[in-house]
């Protein structure tokens, strides 16, 4: 993972995501989830492409159930874009890069 892609946890979520000075795309995933492994490199690529304007955080829902429960993540992969501490966009399921960008780009300005 690059510097722009971090692993976050229940205890670090507020600091790394909600208090970030940049929008953060959070990838809610689990080891056993095949679609999660399909979308993960796409999400990391978006993080590299948008370095300086967007951060990416990965949260394993099995290891961090509190945050997943708080944000009502019922299916994985779920991608949630947070900006200024608030949820701005939510994408559920493995999606191609263009589809993810269409979902988050309107909230990046």
CSV table of C-alpha atoms in Angstrom, one decimal:
chain,number,residue,atom,x,y,z
A,1,UNK,CA,0.0,0.0,0.0
A,2,UNK,CA,1.1,3.5,-0.7
A,3,UNK,CA,1.4,6.4,1.8
A,4,UNK,CA,-2.0,7.6,0.6
A,5,UNK,CA,-3.6,4.2,1.6
A,6,UNK,CA,-3.9,3.4,5.3
A,7,UNK,CA,-5.3,0.6,7.3
A,8,UNK,CA,-7.7,2.0,9.9
A,9,UNK,CA,-9.3,0.5,13.0
A,10,UNK,CA,-12.2,1.2,15.3
A,11,UNK,CA,-9.9,3.1,17.6
A,12,UNK,CA,-8.2,5.1,14.9
A,13,UNK,CA,-11.2,5.8,12.7
A,14,UNK,CA,-12.1,9.2,14.2
A,15,UNK,CA,-8.5,10.5,13.8
A,16,UNK,CA,-7.7,8.9,10.4
A,17,UNK,CA,-11.0,9.4,8.7
A,18,UNK,CA,-13.5,11.8,10.4
A,19,UNK,CA,-10.8,14.4,11.3
A,20,UNK,CA,-8.9,14.2,8.1
A,21,UNK,CA,-8.3,17.5,6.2
A,22,UNK,CA,-8.9,15.6,3.0
A,23,UNK,CA,-11.8,13.5,1.8
A,24,UNK,CA,-11.3,9.8,2.7
A,25,UNK,CA,-12.7,6.9,0.8
A,26,UNK,CA,-13.1,4.0,3.2
A,27,UNK,CA,-13.0,0.4,1.9
A,28,UNK,CA,-15.0,-1.8,4.3
A,29,UNK,CA,-13.8,-5.4,3.6
A,30,UNK,CA,-13.0,-8.8,5.0
A,31,UNK,CA,-10.4,-11.5,4.2
A,32,UNK,CA,-13.0,-14.1,3.2
A,33,UNK,CA,-14.8,-11.7,0.7
A,34,UNK,CA,-13.8,-12.5,-2.9
A,35,UNK,CA,-15.4,-9.3,-4.3
A,36,UNK,CA,-13.5,-7.3,-1.7
A,37,UNK,CA,-10.2,-8.7,-3.1
A,38,UNK,CA,-11.4,-7.8,-6.6
A,39,UNK,CA,-12.1,-4.1,-5.8
A,40,UNK,CA,-9.2,-3.5,-3.4
A,41,UNK,CA,-6.5,-2.9,-6.1
A,42,UNK,CA,-9.0,-0.5,-7.9
A,43,UNK,CA,-9.5,1.5,-4.7
A,44,UNK,CA,-5.8,1.6,-4.1
A,45,UNK,CA,-5.2,2.8,-7.6
A,46,UNK,CA,-7.8,5.6,-7.1
A,47,UNK,CA,-5.9,6.6,-4.0
A,48,UNK,CA,-2.6,6.8,-5.9
A,49,UNK,CA,-4.3,8.7,-8.8
A,50,UNK,CA,-5.9,11.2,-6.5
A,51,UNK,CA,-3.0,11.6,-4.0
A,52,UNK,CA,-3.1,15.0,-2.5
A,53,UNK,CA,-6.9,15.3,-3.0
A,54,UNK,CA,-8.1,12.0,-1.5
A,55,UNK,CA,-7.0,9.5,1.0
A,56,UNK,CA,-8.0,5.9,1.1
A,57,UNK,CA,-8.5,3.9,4.3
A,58,UNK,CA,-9.2,0.2,4.5
A,59,UNK,CA,-11.2,-1.2,7.4
A,60,UNK,CA,-11.5,-5.0,8.0
A,61,UNK,CA,-15.1,-5.4,9.3
A,62,UNK,CA,-14.3,-8.7,11.1
A,63,UNK,CA,-11.5,-7.1,13.1
A,64,UNK,CA,-13.4,-3.8,13.6
A,65,UNK,CA,-17.1,-4.5,13.9
A,66,UNK,CA,-17.9,-1.3,15.9
A,67,UNK,CA,-17.3,1.1,13.0
A,68,UNK,CA,-19.0,-1.2,10.5
A,69,UNK,CA,-22.1,-1.3,12.8
A,70,UNK,CA,-22.0,2.4,13.4
A,71,UNK,CA,-22.2,3.1,9.7
A,72,UNK,CA,-24.7,0.4,9.0
A,73,UNK,CA,-22.4,-1.6,6.7
A,74,UNK,CA,-24.4,-4.7,6.0
A,75,UNK,CA,-22.8,-5.9,2.8
A,76,UNK,CA,-19.2,-5.9,1.7
A,77,UNK,CA,-17.4,-4.5,-0.1
A,78,UNK,CA,-18.8,-1.1,0.8
A,79,UNK,CA,-17.0,2.1,-0.1
A,80,UNK,CA,-18.0,5.2,1.8
A,81,UNK,CA,-16.6,8.7,1.0
A,82,UNK,CA,-16.2,10.9,4.1
A,83,UNK,CA,-15.6,14.6,3.8
A,84,UNK,CA,-15.5,17.0,6.8
A,85,UNK,CA,-16.4,14.1,9.1
A,86,UNK,CA,-19.6,13.3,7.2
A,87,UNK,CA,-20.7,10.5,4.8
A,88,UNK,CA,-21.0,12.0,1.3
A,89,UNK,CA,-21.3,8.9,-0.9
A,90,UNK,CA,-21.8,5.1,-0.5
A,91,UNK,CA,-21.1,2.4,-3.1
A,92,UNK,CA,-22.0,-1.2,-2.3
A,93,UNK,CA,-20.4,-4.1,-4.1
A,94,UNK,CA,-17.5,-4.6,-6.4
A,95,UNK,CA,-17.5,-1.9,-9.1
A,96,UNK,CA,-15.2,-0.8,-12.0
A,97,UNK,CA,-13.0,2.2,-11.5
A,98,UNK,CA,-15.1,4.5,-13.7
A,99,UNK,CA,-18.2,3.7,-11.6
A,100,UNK,CA,-16.5,4.4,-8.3
A,101,UNK,CA,-15.2,7.7,-9.7
A,102,UNK,CA,-18.6,8.7,-10.9
A,103,UNK,CA,-19.9,8.1,-7.4
A,104,UNK,CA,-17.2,10.1,-5.5
A,105,UNK,CA,-16.1,12.8,-7.9
A,106,UNK,CA,-19.1,15.1,-7.4
A,107,UNK,CA,-18.2,15.3,-3.7
A,108,UNK,CA,-14.5,16.0,-4.1
A,109,UNK,CA,-14.8,19.8,-4.7
